[in-house]
Coordinates of C-alpha atoms and ligand atoms in Angstrom, one line a residue:
M1 CA -18.1 -44.9 11.7
N2 CA -14.9 -42.9 11.3
N3 CA -15.9 -39.3 10.8
E4 CA -12.6 -37.7 11.7
F5 CA -10.8 -35.4 9.3
P6 CA -7.8 -37.1 7.8
K7 CA -4.4 -36.1 9.5
D8 CA -3.2 -34.3 6.4
F9 CA -6.5 -32.5 5.7
L10 CA -5.9 -29.2 3.9
W11 CA -7.6 -26.5 6.0
G12 CA -7.4 -23.0 4.7
G13 CA -9.0 -20.1 2.9
A14 CA -9.6 -19.0 -0.7
T15 CA -9.5 -15.8 -2.7
S16 CA -9.1 -14.8 -6.3
A17 CA -6.6 -12.3 -7.9
A18 CA -9.4 -10.1 -9.4
Q19 CA -11.0 -9.8 -6.0
V20 CA -8.1 -9.3 -3.7
E21 CA -5.0 -8.3 -5.6
G22 CA -5.6 -4.7 -6.6
G23 CA -2.4 -3.0 -8.0
F24 CA -4.2 -3.0 -11.4
H25 CA -1.8 -0.6 -13.0
E26 CA 1.3 -1.7 -11.3
G27 CA 4.1 -4.0 -12.4
G28 CA 3.1 -3.7 -16.1
R29 CA -0.1 -5.7 -15.5
G30 CA -2.4 -5.5 -18.5
P31 CA -6.2 -4.9 -18.1
S32 CA -8.3 -7.9 -17.3
H33 CA -11.8 -8.2 -18.6
L34 CA -13.1 -8.0 -15.0
D35 CA -11.6 -4.5 -14.7
Y36 CA -14.3 -3.5 -17.1
L37 CA -17.3 -5.3 -15.5
K38 CA -19.0 -2.1 -14.5
H39 CA -18.1 -0.2 -17.7
I40 CA -20.3 -2.4 -19.9
P41 CA -23.5 -0.3 -19.7
F42 CA -21.6 2.9 -20.4
A43 CA -19.7 1.3 -23.3
K44 CA -23.0 0.0 -24.8
R45 CA -24.6 3.4 -24.5
E46 CA -21.6 5.0 -26.2
G47 CA -21.2 2.3 -28.8
K48 CA -17.6 1.8 -27.9
N49 CA -15.3 -1.1 -27.2
L50 CA -14.5 -1.3 -23.6
M51 CA -10.8 -0.7 -24.0
Q52 CA -11.4 2.4 -26.1
I53 CA -12.9 4.2 -23.1
T54 CA -10.2 6.2 -21.4
E55 CA -10.2 6.5 -17.7
A56 CA -10.9 10.3 -18.0
E57 CA -13.9 9.7 -20.2
Y58 CA -15.2 7.1 -17.9
W59 CA -15.0 9.2 -14.8
E60 CA -16.6 12.2 -16.6
N61 CA -19.6 10.0 -17.3
K62 CA -19.6 8.0 -14.2
K63 CA -22.8 7.2 -12.5
Q64 CA -23.0 6.3 -8.9
E65 CA -23.4 2.6 -9.4
E66 CA -20.6 2.4 -11.9
Q67 CA -18.1 4.0 -9.5
A68 CA -18.0 0.8 -7.6
N69 CA -15.7 -0.7 -10.2
L70 CA -12.9 1.1 -8.5
A71 CA -13.4 -1.3 -5.6
F72 CA -12.8 -4.1 -8.0
R73 CA -9.6 -2.6 -9.4
R74 CA -8.2 -2.1 -5.9
G75 CA -9.4 -5.4 -4.5
S76 CA -8.2 -5.8 -0.9
D77 CA -4.8 -4.4 -1.9
F78 CA -3.2 -7.8 -1.4
Y79 CA -0.6 -6.6 -3.9
H80 CA 0.8 -4.4 -1.2
H81 CA -0.3 -6.4 1.9
Y82 CA 0.4 -10.0 1.0
Q83 CA 3.1 -10.4 3.6
E84 CA 0.9 -9.3 6.4
D85 CA -2.1 -11.3 5.0
I86 CA -0.1 -14.6 4.7
R87 CA 1.3 -14.1 8.1
M88 CA -2.2 -13.9 9.5
F89 CA -3.2 -17.0 7.5
G90 CA -0.2 -18.7 9.1
E91 CA -1.4 -17.5 12.5
M92 CA -4.7 -19.2 11.9
G93 CA -2.8 -22.4 11.1
F94 CA -3.7 -22.6 7.4
K95 CA -2.4 -25.7 5.7
T96 CA -3.3 -24.3 2.3
Y97 CA -4.1 -21.0 0.7
R98 CA -6.2 -21.1 -2.5
M99 CA -5.4 -18.1 -4.7
S100 CA -5.3 -17.4 -8.3
I101 CA -2.8 -15.9 -10.7
A102 CA -3.8 -12.9 -12.8
W103 CA -3.1 -14.0 -16.4
S104 CA -2.7 -10.3 -17.5
R105 CA -0.1 -9.7 -14.8
L106 CA 2.2 -12.2 -16.6
F107 CA 1.0 -11.7 -20.2
P108 CA -0.6 -8.3 -20.4
T109 CA -2.5 -8.9 -23.6
G110 CA -2.4 -12.7 -23.4
T111 CA -0.6 -12.9 -26.7
E112 CA 3.0 -12.3 -25.6
K113 CA 5.4 -15.2 -25.9
T114 CA 7.3 -14.5 -22.7
P115 CA 6.0 -13.2 -19.4
L116 CA 6.7 -10.0 -17.5
K117 CA 9.5 -10.4 -15.0
E118 CA 7.8 -8.3 -12.3
G119 CA 4.7 -10.5 -12.3
V120 CA 6.7 -13.7 -12.3
E121 CA 8.7 -12.5 -9.3
L122 CA 5.7 -11.4 -7.4
Y123 CA 4.2 -14.9 -7.4
H124 CA 7.5 -16.4 -6.4
R125 CA 7.5 -14.1 -3.4
I126 CA 4.0 -14.9 -2.5
F127 CA 4.6 -18.7 -2.7
K128 CA 7.8 -18.2 -0.7
E129 CA 5.8 -16.4 2.0
C130 CA 3.3 -19.2 2.1
H131 CA 6.0 -21.8 2.6
R132 CA 7.5 -19.8 5.4
Y133 CA 4.4 -20.5 7.4
G134 CA 4.0 -24.1 6.2
I135 CA 1.2 -23.2 3.9
E136 CA 0.8 -25.2 0.7
P137 CA -0.5 -22.9 -2.1
L138 CA -3.5 -24.2 -4.1
V139 CA -3.4 -22.2 -7.3
T140 CA -6.3 -21.5 -9.7
M141 CA -4.9 -20.8 -13.1
I142 CA -7.9 -18.8 -14.2
H143 CA -10.5 -17.4 -11.8
Y144 CA -12.6 -15.9 -14.6
D145 CA -10.2 -13.1 -15.4
I146 CA -8.7 -13.1 -18.9
P147 CA -6.7 -10.3 -20.5
A148 CA -9.2 -7.7 -21.8
Y149 CA -7.4 -7.6 -25.1
L150 CA -8.6 -11.2 -25.8
T151 CA -12.2 -10.3 -25.0
E152 CA -12.1 -7.2 -27.1
T153 CA -10.4 -8.6 -30.2
L154 CA -11.4 -12.3 -30.2
N155 CA -14.6 -12.4 -28.2
G156 CA -12.9 -14.3 -25.4
W157 CA -13.2 -18.0 -25.3
E158 CA -15.4 -18.2 -28.4
N159 CA -12.2 -18.0 -30.5
P160 CA -10.1 -21.2 -30.6
K161 CA -6.9 -19.1 -30.7
V162 CA -7.4 -18.4 -27.0
I163 CA -6.7 -22.1 -26.4
D164 CA -3.1 -21.6 -27.7
Y165 CA -2.6 -18.4 -25.7
F166 CA -3.9 -20.1 -22.6
L167 CA -1.6 -23.0 -23.1
N168 CA 1.4 -20.7 -23.5
Y169 CA 0.4 -19.2 -20.1
T170 CA -0.4 -22.5 -18.2
K171 CA 2.7 -24.3 -19.5
F172 CA 4.7 -21.4 -18.3
L173 CA 3.0 -21.7 -14.9
I174 CA 3.8 -25.3 -14.6
D175 CA 7.4 -25.0 -15.7
E176 CA 8.1 -22.0 -13.5
Y177 CA 6.3 -22.9 -10.3
K178 CA 6.1 -26.7 -10.3
D179 CA 8.5 -27.0 -7.3
E180 CA 6.7 -24.4 -5.3
V181 CA 3.1 -25.4 -6.0
K182 CA 1.8 -28.9 -5.6
Y183 CA -1.9 -28.3 -6.0
W184 CA -3.5 -26.7 -9.0
L185 CA -7.0 -26.0 -10.4
T186 CA -7.4 -25.1 -14.1
F187 CA -10.7 -23.1 -14.4
N188 CA -12.7 -21.6 -11.5
E189 CA -16.4 -22.6 -11.8
I190 CA -16.2 -23.6 -15.4
N191 CA -20.0 -24.0 -15.5
M192 CA -20.5 -20.3 -14.7
I193 CA -20.2 -19.4 -18.4
C194 CA -23.6 -20.8 -19.0
W195 CA -25.3 -18.2 -16.7
C196 CA -22.8 -15.3 -17.0
P197 CA -21.1 -15.5 -20.4
Y198 CA -19.1 -12.3 -20.0
L199 CA -17.9 -13.2 -16.5
G200 CA -17.1 -16.8 -17.2
G201 CA -15.9 -16.6 -20.8
G202 CA -15.3 -13.0 -21.7
L203 CA -18.1 -13.3 -24.2
F204 CA -20.3 -10.7 -25.8
V205 CA -22.9 -13.1 -27.0
E206 CA -24.5 -10.4 -29.1
K207 CA -21.3 -10.0 -31.2
S208 CA -21.2 -13.6 -32.1
H209 CA -22.4 -15.0 -35.5
R210 CA -23.7 -18.0 -33.5
N211 CA -27.0 -18.1 -31.5
R212 CA -26.6 -17.4 -27.8
L213 CA -26.4 -21.0 -26.6
S214 CA -24.1 -22.1 -29.4
C215 CA -21.7 -19.2 -28.6
I216 CA -21.6 -20.2 -24.9
H217 CA -21.2 -23.9 -25.5
Q218 CA -18.6 -23.3 -28.2
A219 CA -16.5 -21.2 -25.8
L220 CA -17.1 -23.9 -23.1
H221 CA -15.8 -26.5 -25.5
H222 CA -12.6 -24.5 -25.9
Q223 CA -12.2 -24.2 -22.2
F224 CA -12.6 -28.0 -21.8
I225 CA -9.9 -28.5 -24.4
A226 CA -7.6 -25.9 -22.8
S227 CA -8.1 -27.5 -19.4
A228 CA -7.5 -31.1 -20.6
L229 CA -4.3 -30.1 -22.5
T230 CA -3.0 -28.3 -19.4
V231 CA -3.7 -31.3 -17.2
K232 CA -1.9 -33.6 -19.7
Y233 CA 1.0 -31.2 -19.8
A234 CA 1.1 -31.1 -16.0
H235 CA 1.0 -34.9 -15.7
D236 CA 3.8 -35.3 -18.3
T237 CA 6.0 -32.6 -16.9
A238 CA 5.5 -32.7 -13.1
P239 CA 4.2 -36.0 -11.9
N240 CA 4.5 -34.7 -8.3
I241 CA 1.6 -32.2 -8.7
K242 CA -2.1 -32.8 -8.4
I243 CA -4.4 -30.9 -10.6
G244 CA -8.2 -30.7 -10.2
N245 CA -11.3 -29.1 -11.8
M246 CA -13.6 -26.7 -10.2
T247 CA -17.4 -26.2 -10.6
Q248 CA -20.1 -24.3 -8.9
R249 CA -22.2 -27.0 -7.2
S250 CA -25.9 -26.4 -6.8
Q251 CA -27.7 -29.3 -5.2
Y252 CA -31.2 -29.5 -6.6
Y253 CA -34.3 -30.6 -4.7
P254 CA -37.7 -31.3 -6.3
L255 CA -40.4 -29.0 -4.9
T256 CA -42.7 -32.0 -4.4
C257 CA -42.7 -35.7 -5.1
R258 CA -44.8 -35.1 -8.3
P259 CA -43.0 -37.2 -10.9
E260 CA -42.7 -34.1 -13.1
D261 CA -40.8 -32.2 -10.4
V262 CA -38.5 -35.2 -9.7
F263 CA -37.8 -35.6 -13.4
L264 CA -37.0 -32.0 -14.0
T265 CA -34.7 -32.1 -11.0
L266 CA -32.9 -35.1 -12.5
K267 CA -32.5 -33.1 -15.8
N268 CA -31.0 -30.1 -13.9
D269 CA -28.7 -32.3 -12.1
Q270 CA -27.5 -34.0 -15.3
F271 CA -26.7 -30.6 -16.7
N272 CA -24.8 -29.6 -13.6
L273 CA -22.8 -32.9 -13.6
F274 CA -22.0 -32.6 -17.3
F275 CA -19.0 -30.3 -16.5
N276 CA -17.6 -32.9 -14.2
D277 CA -18.3 -35.7 -16.6
V278 CA -16.1 -34.0 -19.3
M279 CA -13.3 -33.2 -16.9
V280 CA -13.3 -36.3 -14.8
L281 CA -14.4 -39.0 -17.2
G282 CA -13.2 -37.3 -20.3
E283 CA -16.4 -37.5 -22.3
Y284 CA -19.5 -35.5 -23.1
P285 CA -22.5 -37.4 -21.6
Y286 CA -25.4 -38.5 -23.8
S287 CA -27.8 -36.2 -21.9
I288 CA -25.9 -33.1 -23.0
L289 CA -25.6 -34.2 -26.6
Q290 CA -29.4 -34.7 -26.6
Y291 CA -29.8 -31.2 -25.1
Y292 CA -27.6 -29.7 -27.8
E293 CA -29.8 -31.3 -30.4
E294 CA -33.1 -30.2 -28.8
Q295 CA -31.8 -26.6 -28.4
G296 CA -30.3 -26.3 -31.8
I297 CA -26.8 -25.9 -30.3
T298 CA -24.0 -26.5 -32.8
I299 CA -20.4 -26.9 -31.9
D300 CA -17.3 -26.8 -34.1
Y301 CA -15.4 -29.5 -32.2
V302 CA -11.7 -29.2 -32.1
D303 CA -9.9 -32.0 -34.1
N304 CA -9.3 -35.1 -32.1
Y305 CA -11.2 -33.7 -29.1
E306 CA -12.4 -37.0 -27.8
A307 CA -8.8 -38.3 -27.3
I308 CA -7.7 -34.9 -25.9
L309 CA -10.4 -35.0 -23.2
K310 CA -9.7 -38.6 -22.3
A311 CA -6.0 -37.9 -22.0
G312 CA -6.5 -34.9 -19.7
T313 CA -8.7 -36.0 -16.9
V314 CA -8.2 -34.5 -13.4
D315 CA -6.8 -35.9 -10.2
F316 CA -9.4 -34.5 -7.9
I317 CA -12.7 -32.8 -7.9
S318 CA -13.2 -29.4 -6.4
F319 CA -16.3 -27.2 -6.1
S320 CA -17.8 -24.2 -4.5
Y321 CA -20.8 -24.7 -2.3
Y322 CA -23.0 -21.8 -1.2
F323 CA -26.7 -22.8 -1.6
T324 CA -29.2 -25.3 -2.8
S325 CA -32.0 -24.8 -5.3
V326 CA -35.6 -26.0 -5.6
V327 CA -37.0 -27.2 -8.8
N328 CA -40.7 -26.6 -9.7
S329 CA -41.9 -28.1 -12.9
D330 CA -44.9 -25.8 -13.0
P331 CA -43.8 -22.4 -14.3
E332 CA -47.2 -20.8 -13.4
K333 CA -46.6 -21.6 -9.7
R334 CA -43.0 -20.5 -9.2
E335 CA -42.3 -18.3 -6.2
P336 CA -38.9 -16.9 -7.0
V337 CA -36.8 -15.3 -4.4
E338 CA -35.4 -12.1 -5.8
N339 CA -31.7 -12.3 -5.8
F340 CA -28.8 -13.0 -8.1
V341 CA -29.4 -16.7 -8.2
K342 CA -33.2 -16.4 -8.6
Q343 CA -34.2 -19.5 -6.7
Q344 CA -37.6 -20.9 -6.0
K345 CA -38.2 -20.4 -2.3
N346 CA -37.4 -23.3 0.1
P347 CA -39.6 -23.1 3.2
Y348 CA -37.3 -25.3 5.2
L349 CA -34.3 -23.1 4.9
Q350 CA -33.0 -19.7 6.1
H351 CA -31.4 -17.3 3.7
S352 CA -28.4 -15.0 3.9
D353 CA -28.9 -11.2 3.7
W354 CA -28.4 -11.7 -0.1
G355 CA -31.1 -14.3 -0.3
W356 CA -28.8 -17.4 -0.7
T357 CA -30.1 -20.4 1.1
I358 CA -28.2 -21.7 4.1
D359 CA -28.1 -25.5 3.8
P360 CA -25.2 -27.4 5.5
M361 CA -27.0 -30.7 4.9
G362 CA -26.9 -30.0 1.1
L363 CA -23.1 -30.0 1.3
R364 CA -23.1 -33.5 2.7
T365 CA -25.4 -34.5 -0.1
A366 CA -23.3 -32.8 -2.7
L367 CA -20.2 -34.6 -1.5
N368 CA -21.9 -37.9 -1.5
V369 CA -23.3 -37.4 -5.1
L370 CA -19.9 -36.4 -6.4
Y371 CA -17.9 -39.1 -4.7
D372 CA -20.4 -41.7 -5.6
R373 CA -20.3 -40.9 -9.2
Y374 CA -16.6 -40.2 -9.7
H375 CA -14.7 -42.0 -6.9
L376 CA -12.1 -39.3 -6.8
P377 CA -11.0 -37.2 -3.8
C378 CA -13.1 -34.2 -3.3
F379 CA -12.1 -30.7 -2.2
V380 CA -14.5 -28.0 -1.0
A381 CA -12.7 -25.0 -2.6
E382 CA -15.3 -22.3 -1.6
N383 CA -17.9 -22.0 1.1
G384 CA -18.7 -19.1 3.3
L385 CA -21.3 -16.5 4.4
G386 CA -21.5 -13.1 2.7
A387 CA -22.8 -10.7 5.4
V388 CA -22.6 -7.1 6.6
D389 CA -20.0 -6.8 9.4
V390 CA -20.1 -4.0 11.9
I391 CA -17.4 -2.8 14.1
A392 CA -19.0 -2.8 17.6
E393 CA -18.4 -0.2 20.3
D394 CA -15.7 -2.4 21.9
G395 CA -13.8 -2.0 18.6
K396 CA -14.3 -5.7 17.6
I397 CA -16.3 -7.6 15.0
H398 CA -18.6 -10.2 16.6
D399 CA -19.4 -12.3 13.5
D400 CA -21.0 -15.1 15.4
Y401 CA -23.4 -15.6 12.4
R402 CA -20.4 -16.5 10.3
I403 CA -19.1 -18.9 13.0
A404 CA -22.5 -20.6 13.1
Y405 CA -22.5 -20.9 9.4
L406 CA -19.0 -22.4 9.1
R407 CA -19.5 -24.7 12.1
E408 CA -22.6 -26.3 10.5
H409 CA -20.9 -26.7 7.2
I410 CA -17.8 -28.3 8.8
K411 CA -20.1 -30.7 10.7
A412 CA -21.7 -31.6 7.4
M413 CA -18.2 -32.4 5.9
R414 CA -17.5 -34.5 8.9
D415 CA -20.7 -36.4 8.3
A416 CA -19.8 -36.9 4.7
I417 CA -16.5 -38.3 5.8
G418 CA -18.5 -40.7 8.0
D419 CA -20.5 -41.6 4.9
G420 CA -17.2 -42.7 3.3
V421 CA -16.4 -39.7 1.2
E422 CA -12.7 -39.1 0.6
L423 CA -12.3 -35.4 1.4
M424 CA -8.9 -33.7 0.9
G425 CA -9.5 -30.1 2.0
Y426 CA -11.7 -27.1 2.8
T427 CA -10.9 -23.5 1.9
T428 CA -13.4 -21.1 3.2
W429 CA -14.2 -18.3 0.7
G430 CA -12.9 -14.8 1.2
C431 CA -10.8 -15.7 4.2
L432 CA -9.7 -12.1 3.7
D433 CA -12.6 -9.6 3.0
L434 CA -12.7 -9.1 -0.7
V435 CA -14.9 -7.5 -3.4
S436 CA -17.9 -9.6 -4.0
M437 CA -18.2 -10.9 -7.6
S438 CA -21.9 -10.8 -8.3
D439 CA -22.5 -7.4 -6.6
I440 CA -19.1 -5.8 -7.0
Q441 CA -19.2 -4.4 -3.5
M442 CA -17.2 -4.7 -0.3
T443 CA -20.4 -4.5 1.8
K444 CA -20.9 -8.2 1.3
R445 CA -18.1 -9.6 3.4
Y446 CA -16.9 -13.2 3.7
G447 CA -13.7 -12.8 5.6
L448 CA -12.2 -13.9 8.9
I449 CA -10.0 -10.8 8.4
Y450 CA -11.7 -7.5 8.0
V451 CA -10.4 -5.0 5.4
D452 CA -11.2 -1.4 5.9
A453 CA -12.4 -0.4 2.4
D454 CA -15.8 0.6 1.1
D455 CA -17.8 -0.1 -2.1
C456 CA -16.1 2.7 -4.0
G457 CA -12.6 1.5 -3.1
R458 CA -12.1 4.1 -0.4
G459 CA -10.5 3.3 2.9
T460 CA -7.3 2.7 4.8
Y461 CA -7.2 -1.0 3.8
R462 CA -6.1 -1.7 7.3
R463 CA -6.6 -5.4 8.4
M464 CA -8.4 -6.5 11.6
K465 CA -9.2 -9.9 13.0
K466 CA -12.8 -10.8 13.4
E467 CA -14.1 -13.1 16.1
S468 CA -14.2 -15.9 13.5
F469 CA -10.4 -15.6 13.1
D470 CA -9.8 -17.1 16.6
W471 CA -12.5 -19.6 16.2
Y472 CA -11.2 -21.0 12.9
K473 CA -7.7 -21.1 14.5
K474 CA -9.1 -23.5 17.1
V475 CA -10.9 -25.5 14.5
I476 CA -7.7 -26.1 12.6
A477 CA -5.6 -26.7 15.6
S478 CA -8.0 -29.5 16.7
N479 CA -8.3 -30.8 13.1
G480 CA -12.0 -30.1 13.0
Q481 CA -12.9 -31.6 16.4
N482 CA -13.3 -28.4 18.4
L483 CA -16.1 -26.5 16.8
E484 CA -17.2 -24.5 19.8
Ligands
LIG501 C1 -18.1 -18.0 -6.5 C2 -16.9 -17.3 -7.1 O1 -19.1 -18.1 -7.4 O2 -18.8 -17.3 -5.5 C3 -16.3 -16.2 -6.3 O3 -15.9 -18.2 -7.5 C4 -17.3 -15.4 -5.7 O4 -15.4 -15.4 -7.2 C5 -18.1 -16.3 -4.7 O5 -16.9 -14.3 -5.0 C6 -19.2 -15.6 -3.9 O6 -20.0 -14.9 -4.7 P1 -20.3 -13.3 -4.5 O7 -21.0 -12.9 -5.7 O8 -21.0 -13.2 -3.2 O9 -18.9 -12.7 -4.4

């Protein structure tokens, strides 16, 4: 059994523009809908559109928990620190750096025909810096964030016009950067829109004339079309590049061998795989069409959508992997764990401080499921442990818990390779501390590099290596053989 990582395995780390970049009002960048994530309750109370709230008004009315949004707007201040950060990635031996481009930094409202020069140049400089250290950028075209103008005026992805605006943006990306960026992803976690419609689609479902599920699935349909047309354009324009999809993978386990638990698990899994079916196979699976009928979901399909999806299938499959979930078919007997992902408790697994199950074996299973079904190379685009890091008396950060977590997940990938899965790369999430997405806080840290900033965006933003930094460096240098 050959369970060695391939020679050209893409080891690295991942971040997103909204969570690391900062510089939210520099270089002409337009507001992104994520800049307003914490303003929503205030806007609702005041009955205002998000973009009508002035900063002064917002700060006058600020509440403690809403202040945290400033952390988001400052990110990890990568905008001003990118040279230092990429140098540190180079020191760890990264082969790739997964990052995203902020759409509103190039097209401030999303509707402009031509991009802002400052933004275009910034990303050229970032890619150049990566190549200086032999790091191949892996670029996500949209990691949730869309220009706030589009969410406010068009209700985000619900409106088909957003497809054209997006294509104007993505065609520009390919034309401009195709010689510097070989690996691309269209949408980050395209399935997230189903659980978090504002985050994943810029949707205010209550403003739609459609029912909630129809609004979500209509917007998702537009995202699928936008992605497929982008993939087709990339293939036609730059045959040297590889372009993948990206979903959040939750592996499901039945609570018991009761046939009802097993069947419900199958149904959950069909739903989770549907996003891949559309983007990899180019078709809506029967199970989702049945679900649409049962739930009264109606979609205005884009003309010729079947041919569009078929012509724009991806080259590889990427996904984020954090936890697994347990399915209990008996609603009366559910024992939910109170956290963002609201799982049923799994007695066999430990949890992170945020209640996310820690399940390396589940990663091996997920890789087998995906490879078995699609026979395309797989890429683990996100995986990591969100934890509280403390600077010890010796001035260091001893994040042995993170090392243990990563070690077991890397072993699981090695086992999956031994099972025959074709695995291209692994980018650990938040290689640089960043603002957590679900909690909008710095306290939940993922990085191998510490960033001195707090939940309200205060701090020096100084960088510091954690113990995991040197450990990961050894892992990469040994191509995944030395995990001690
Ligand atoms: C993924 C997202 O869902 O999970 C990231 O793509 C996010 O943007 C990551 O940061 C971890 O989640 P959280 O909520 O802990 O930041």
